[in-house]
Coordinates of C-alpha atoms in Angstrom, one line a residue:
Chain A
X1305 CA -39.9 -48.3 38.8
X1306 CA -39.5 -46.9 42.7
X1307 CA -38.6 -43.8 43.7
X1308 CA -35.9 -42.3 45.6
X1309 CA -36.1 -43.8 49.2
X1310 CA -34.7 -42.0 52.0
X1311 CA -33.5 -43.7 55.2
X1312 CA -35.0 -43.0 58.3
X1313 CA -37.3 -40.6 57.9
X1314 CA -37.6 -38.7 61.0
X1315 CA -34.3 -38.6 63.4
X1316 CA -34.0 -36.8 66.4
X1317 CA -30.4 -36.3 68.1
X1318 CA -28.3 -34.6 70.5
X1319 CA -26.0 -31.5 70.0
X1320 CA -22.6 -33.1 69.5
X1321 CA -23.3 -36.3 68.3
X1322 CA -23.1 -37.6 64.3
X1323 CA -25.9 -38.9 62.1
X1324 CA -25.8 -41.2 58.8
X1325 CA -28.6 -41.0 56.6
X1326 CA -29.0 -42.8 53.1
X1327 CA -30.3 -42.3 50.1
X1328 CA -30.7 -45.6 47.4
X1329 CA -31.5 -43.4 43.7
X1330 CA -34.0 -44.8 41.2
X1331 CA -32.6 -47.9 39.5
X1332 CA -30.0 -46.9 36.7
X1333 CA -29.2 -43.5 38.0
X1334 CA -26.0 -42.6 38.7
X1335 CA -25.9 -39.5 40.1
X1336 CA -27.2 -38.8 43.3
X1337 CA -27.3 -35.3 44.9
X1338 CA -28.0 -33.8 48.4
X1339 CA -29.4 -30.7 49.8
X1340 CA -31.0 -29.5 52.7
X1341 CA -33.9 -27.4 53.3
X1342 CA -34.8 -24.8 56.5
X1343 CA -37.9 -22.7 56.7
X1344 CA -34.9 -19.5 56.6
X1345 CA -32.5 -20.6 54.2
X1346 CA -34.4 -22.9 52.1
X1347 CA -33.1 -25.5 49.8
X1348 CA -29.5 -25.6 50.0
X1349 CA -27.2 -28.2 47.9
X1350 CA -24.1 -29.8 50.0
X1351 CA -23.0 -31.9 47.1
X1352 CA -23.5 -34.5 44.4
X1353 CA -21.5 -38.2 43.7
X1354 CA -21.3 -39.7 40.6
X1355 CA -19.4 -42.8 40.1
X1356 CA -18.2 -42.8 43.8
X1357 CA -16.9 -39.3 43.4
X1358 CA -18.2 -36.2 44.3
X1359 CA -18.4 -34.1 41.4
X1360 CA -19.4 -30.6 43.5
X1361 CA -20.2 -29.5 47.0
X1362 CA -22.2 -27.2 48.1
X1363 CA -21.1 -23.9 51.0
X1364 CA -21.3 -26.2 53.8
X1365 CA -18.6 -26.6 56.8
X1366 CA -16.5 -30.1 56.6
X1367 CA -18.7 -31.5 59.1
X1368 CA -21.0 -32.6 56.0
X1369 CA -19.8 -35.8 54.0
X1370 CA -21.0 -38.2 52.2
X1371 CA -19.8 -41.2 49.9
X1372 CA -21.3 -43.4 47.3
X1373 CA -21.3 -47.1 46.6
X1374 CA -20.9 -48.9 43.6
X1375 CA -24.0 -49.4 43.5
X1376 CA -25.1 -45.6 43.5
X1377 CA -26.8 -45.6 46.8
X1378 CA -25.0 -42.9 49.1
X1379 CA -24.6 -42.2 52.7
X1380 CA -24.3 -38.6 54.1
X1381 CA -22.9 -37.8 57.5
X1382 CA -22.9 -35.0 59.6
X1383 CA -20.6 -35.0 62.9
X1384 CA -20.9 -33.2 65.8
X1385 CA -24.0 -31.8 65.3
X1386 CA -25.4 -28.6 66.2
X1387 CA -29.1 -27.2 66.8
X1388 CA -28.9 -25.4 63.1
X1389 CA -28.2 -28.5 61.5
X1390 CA -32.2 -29.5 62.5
X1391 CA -33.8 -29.5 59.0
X1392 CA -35.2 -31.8 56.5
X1393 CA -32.4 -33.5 54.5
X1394 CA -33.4 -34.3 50.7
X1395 CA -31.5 -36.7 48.3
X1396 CA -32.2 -36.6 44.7
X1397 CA -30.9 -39.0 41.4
X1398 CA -30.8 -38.5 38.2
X1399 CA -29.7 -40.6 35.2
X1400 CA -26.4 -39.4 34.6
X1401 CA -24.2 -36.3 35.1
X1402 CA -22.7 -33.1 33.2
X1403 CA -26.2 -32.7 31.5
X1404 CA -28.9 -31.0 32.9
X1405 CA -30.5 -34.1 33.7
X1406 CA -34.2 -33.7 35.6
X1407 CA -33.7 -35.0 39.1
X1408 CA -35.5 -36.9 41.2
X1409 CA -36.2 -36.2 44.9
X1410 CA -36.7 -38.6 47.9
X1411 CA -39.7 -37.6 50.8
X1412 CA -36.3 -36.7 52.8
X1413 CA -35.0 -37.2 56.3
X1414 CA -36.3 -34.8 58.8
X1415 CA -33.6 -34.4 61.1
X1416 CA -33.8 -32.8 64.7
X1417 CA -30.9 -31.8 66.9
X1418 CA -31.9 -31.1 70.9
Chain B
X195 CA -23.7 -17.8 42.2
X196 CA -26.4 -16.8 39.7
X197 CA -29.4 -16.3 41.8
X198 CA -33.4 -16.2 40.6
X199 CA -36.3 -13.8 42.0
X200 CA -40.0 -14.7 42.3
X201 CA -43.0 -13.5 43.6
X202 CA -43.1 -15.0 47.5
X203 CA -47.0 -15.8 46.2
X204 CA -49.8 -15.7 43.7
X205 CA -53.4 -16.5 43.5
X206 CA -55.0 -18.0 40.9
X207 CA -58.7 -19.7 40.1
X208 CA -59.4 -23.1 39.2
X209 CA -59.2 -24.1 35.5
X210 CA -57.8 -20.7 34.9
X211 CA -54.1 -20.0 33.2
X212 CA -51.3 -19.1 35.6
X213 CA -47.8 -17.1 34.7
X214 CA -45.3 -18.0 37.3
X215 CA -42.5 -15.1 36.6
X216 CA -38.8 -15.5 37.5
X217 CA -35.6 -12.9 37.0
X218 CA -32.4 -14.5 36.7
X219 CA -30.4 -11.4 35.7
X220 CA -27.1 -12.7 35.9
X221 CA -27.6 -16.1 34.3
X222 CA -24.6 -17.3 32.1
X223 CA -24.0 -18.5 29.3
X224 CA -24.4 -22.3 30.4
X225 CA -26.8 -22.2 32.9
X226 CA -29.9 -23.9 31.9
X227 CA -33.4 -22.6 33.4
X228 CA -35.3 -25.4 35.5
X229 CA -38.2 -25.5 37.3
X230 CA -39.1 -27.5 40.0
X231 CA -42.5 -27.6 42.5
X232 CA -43.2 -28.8 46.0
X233 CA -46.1 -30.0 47.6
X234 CA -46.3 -30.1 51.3
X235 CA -44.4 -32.5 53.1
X236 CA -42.7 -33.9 49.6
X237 CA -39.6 -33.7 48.0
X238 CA -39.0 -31.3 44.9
X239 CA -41.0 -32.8 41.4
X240 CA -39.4 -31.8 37.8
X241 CA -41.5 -29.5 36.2
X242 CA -39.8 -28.6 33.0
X243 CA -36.6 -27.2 31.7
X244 CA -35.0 -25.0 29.0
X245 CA -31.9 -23.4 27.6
X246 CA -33.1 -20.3 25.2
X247 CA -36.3 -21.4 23.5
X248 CA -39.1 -22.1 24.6
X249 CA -40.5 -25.4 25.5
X250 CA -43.7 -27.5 26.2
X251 CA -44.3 -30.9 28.3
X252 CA -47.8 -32.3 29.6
X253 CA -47.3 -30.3 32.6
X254 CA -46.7 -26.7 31.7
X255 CA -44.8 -24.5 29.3
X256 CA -41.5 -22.2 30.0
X257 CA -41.4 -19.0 28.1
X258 CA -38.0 -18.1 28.0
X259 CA -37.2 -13.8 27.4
X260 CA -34.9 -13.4 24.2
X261 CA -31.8 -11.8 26.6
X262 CA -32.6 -14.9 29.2
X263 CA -33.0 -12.8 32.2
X264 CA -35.9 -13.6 32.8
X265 CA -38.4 -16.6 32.5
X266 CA -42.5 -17.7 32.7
X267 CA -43.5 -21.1 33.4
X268 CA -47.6 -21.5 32.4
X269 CA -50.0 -23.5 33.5
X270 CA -52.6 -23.9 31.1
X271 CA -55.5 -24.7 33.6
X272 CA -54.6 -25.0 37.3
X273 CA -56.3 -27.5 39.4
X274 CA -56.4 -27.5 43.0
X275 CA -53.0 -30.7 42.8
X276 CA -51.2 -27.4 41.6
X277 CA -51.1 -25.7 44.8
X278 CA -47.7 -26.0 45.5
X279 CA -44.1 -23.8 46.1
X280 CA -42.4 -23.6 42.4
X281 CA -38.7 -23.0 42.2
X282 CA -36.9 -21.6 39.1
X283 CA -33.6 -23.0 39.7
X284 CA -30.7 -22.3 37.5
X285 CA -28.3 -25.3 36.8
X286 CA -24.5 -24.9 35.3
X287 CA -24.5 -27.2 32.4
X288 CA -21.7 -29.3 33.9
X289 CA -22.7 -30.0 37.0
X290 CA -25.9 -30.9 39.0
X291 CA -25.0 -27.7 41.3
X292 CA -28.3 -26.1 41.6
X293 CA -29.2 -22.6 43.3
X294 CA -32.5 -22.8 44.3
X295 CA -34.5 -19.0 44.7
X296 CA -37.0 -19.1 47.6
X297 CA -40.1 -20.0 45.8
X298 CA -43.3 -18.8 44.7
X299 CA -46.5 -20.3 46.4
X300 CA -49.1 -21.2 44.7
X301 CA -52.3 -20.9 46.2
X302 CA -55.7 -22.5 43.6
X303 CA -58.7 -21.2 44.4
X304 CA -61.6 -23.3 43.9

């Protein structure tokens, strides 16, 4: 079965400027988280979708979005970016919700902002 | 949040036993006790999980303290694919919210 892919892997943008990155979970899960991760701050979750709904979101400014398709995979975007938003951007699925269901993590989206 | 403490490192030798500690002093009621470990330039792997008693997958063990404020995972016999950060994350039952600690490094000395 694959694993979590994340799309693109490396990204590099300018200050002010939006990004879209996806995320397509392992096939049957349902639930698809996202977090990100900086050297100071370390892993951080910005918020999870299950069924096309976000179920929970993390301390994060409403800059950070995201949706999911009926088909699981989900989208996050960040608008007008800004240099602290550089940082590697992980996804993770897991079978269902409201459980504590293992997750799954994609190789993430390292994301740059000059 | 409920937040988790652990040792910023530790050492240990090949084919020997390693205790990974964590304090989770204000865990509730609900919050189950996962752990999760990162290799370099990977996502997060599942590791193993646990409520109040303790439990045991091919990969390691998780010894849970009676009052739950604190927590052990084992690794019977490190090998050097061990080396790695490990996270003791604490999840609310309900949701897939997780508040990851900053980590324990792992470093397996041949």
């Amino acid at each position: 079965k694959a694993g979590v892919t994340q799309t693109p892997r490396y990204l590099i943008k300018t200050r002010g400027q939006q990004v879209t990155l996806s995320c397509s979970p392992i096939s049957g899960h349902r639930s698809v988280s996202w977090y990100q991760q900086t050297p100071g701050q370390g892993l951080q979750f910005l918020f999870e979708y299950f069924s096309e709904t976000q179920r929970n979101k993390g301390n994060f400014p409403g800059r950070f979005s995201g949706r999911q398709f009926s088909n699981s995979r989900s989208e996050m975007n960040v608008s007008t970016l800004e240099l602290g938003d550089s940082a590697l951007y992980l996804c993770a699925s897991s079978l269902n919700t409201g459980k504590p269901y293992e997750q799954y993590f994609g190789p993430g989206t390292r994301l740059t902002v000059t | 949040d409920a937040k988790t403490t652990q040792p910023n490192s530790m050492e240990s030798n090949e084919e020997e036993p390693v205790h990974l500690p964590c304090n989770h002093s204000t865990i509730s009621g609900t919050d189950y006790i996962h752990w999760y470990r990162q290799l370099p330039s990977q996502g997060p792997e599942y590791v193993i999980h646990g409520l109040t008693s303790n439990v045991n997958n091919r990969m390691a063990s998780l010894a849970i303290a009676e009052d739950r404020k604190s927590s052990t995972l084992i690794l019977h016999r490190a090998t050097l694919r061990d080396a790695a950060v490990y996270y003791c994350i604490l999840r609310d039952a309900g949701y897939q919210k997780v508040t990851f600690g900053t980590g324990t490094k792992l470093q397996v000395i041949p």
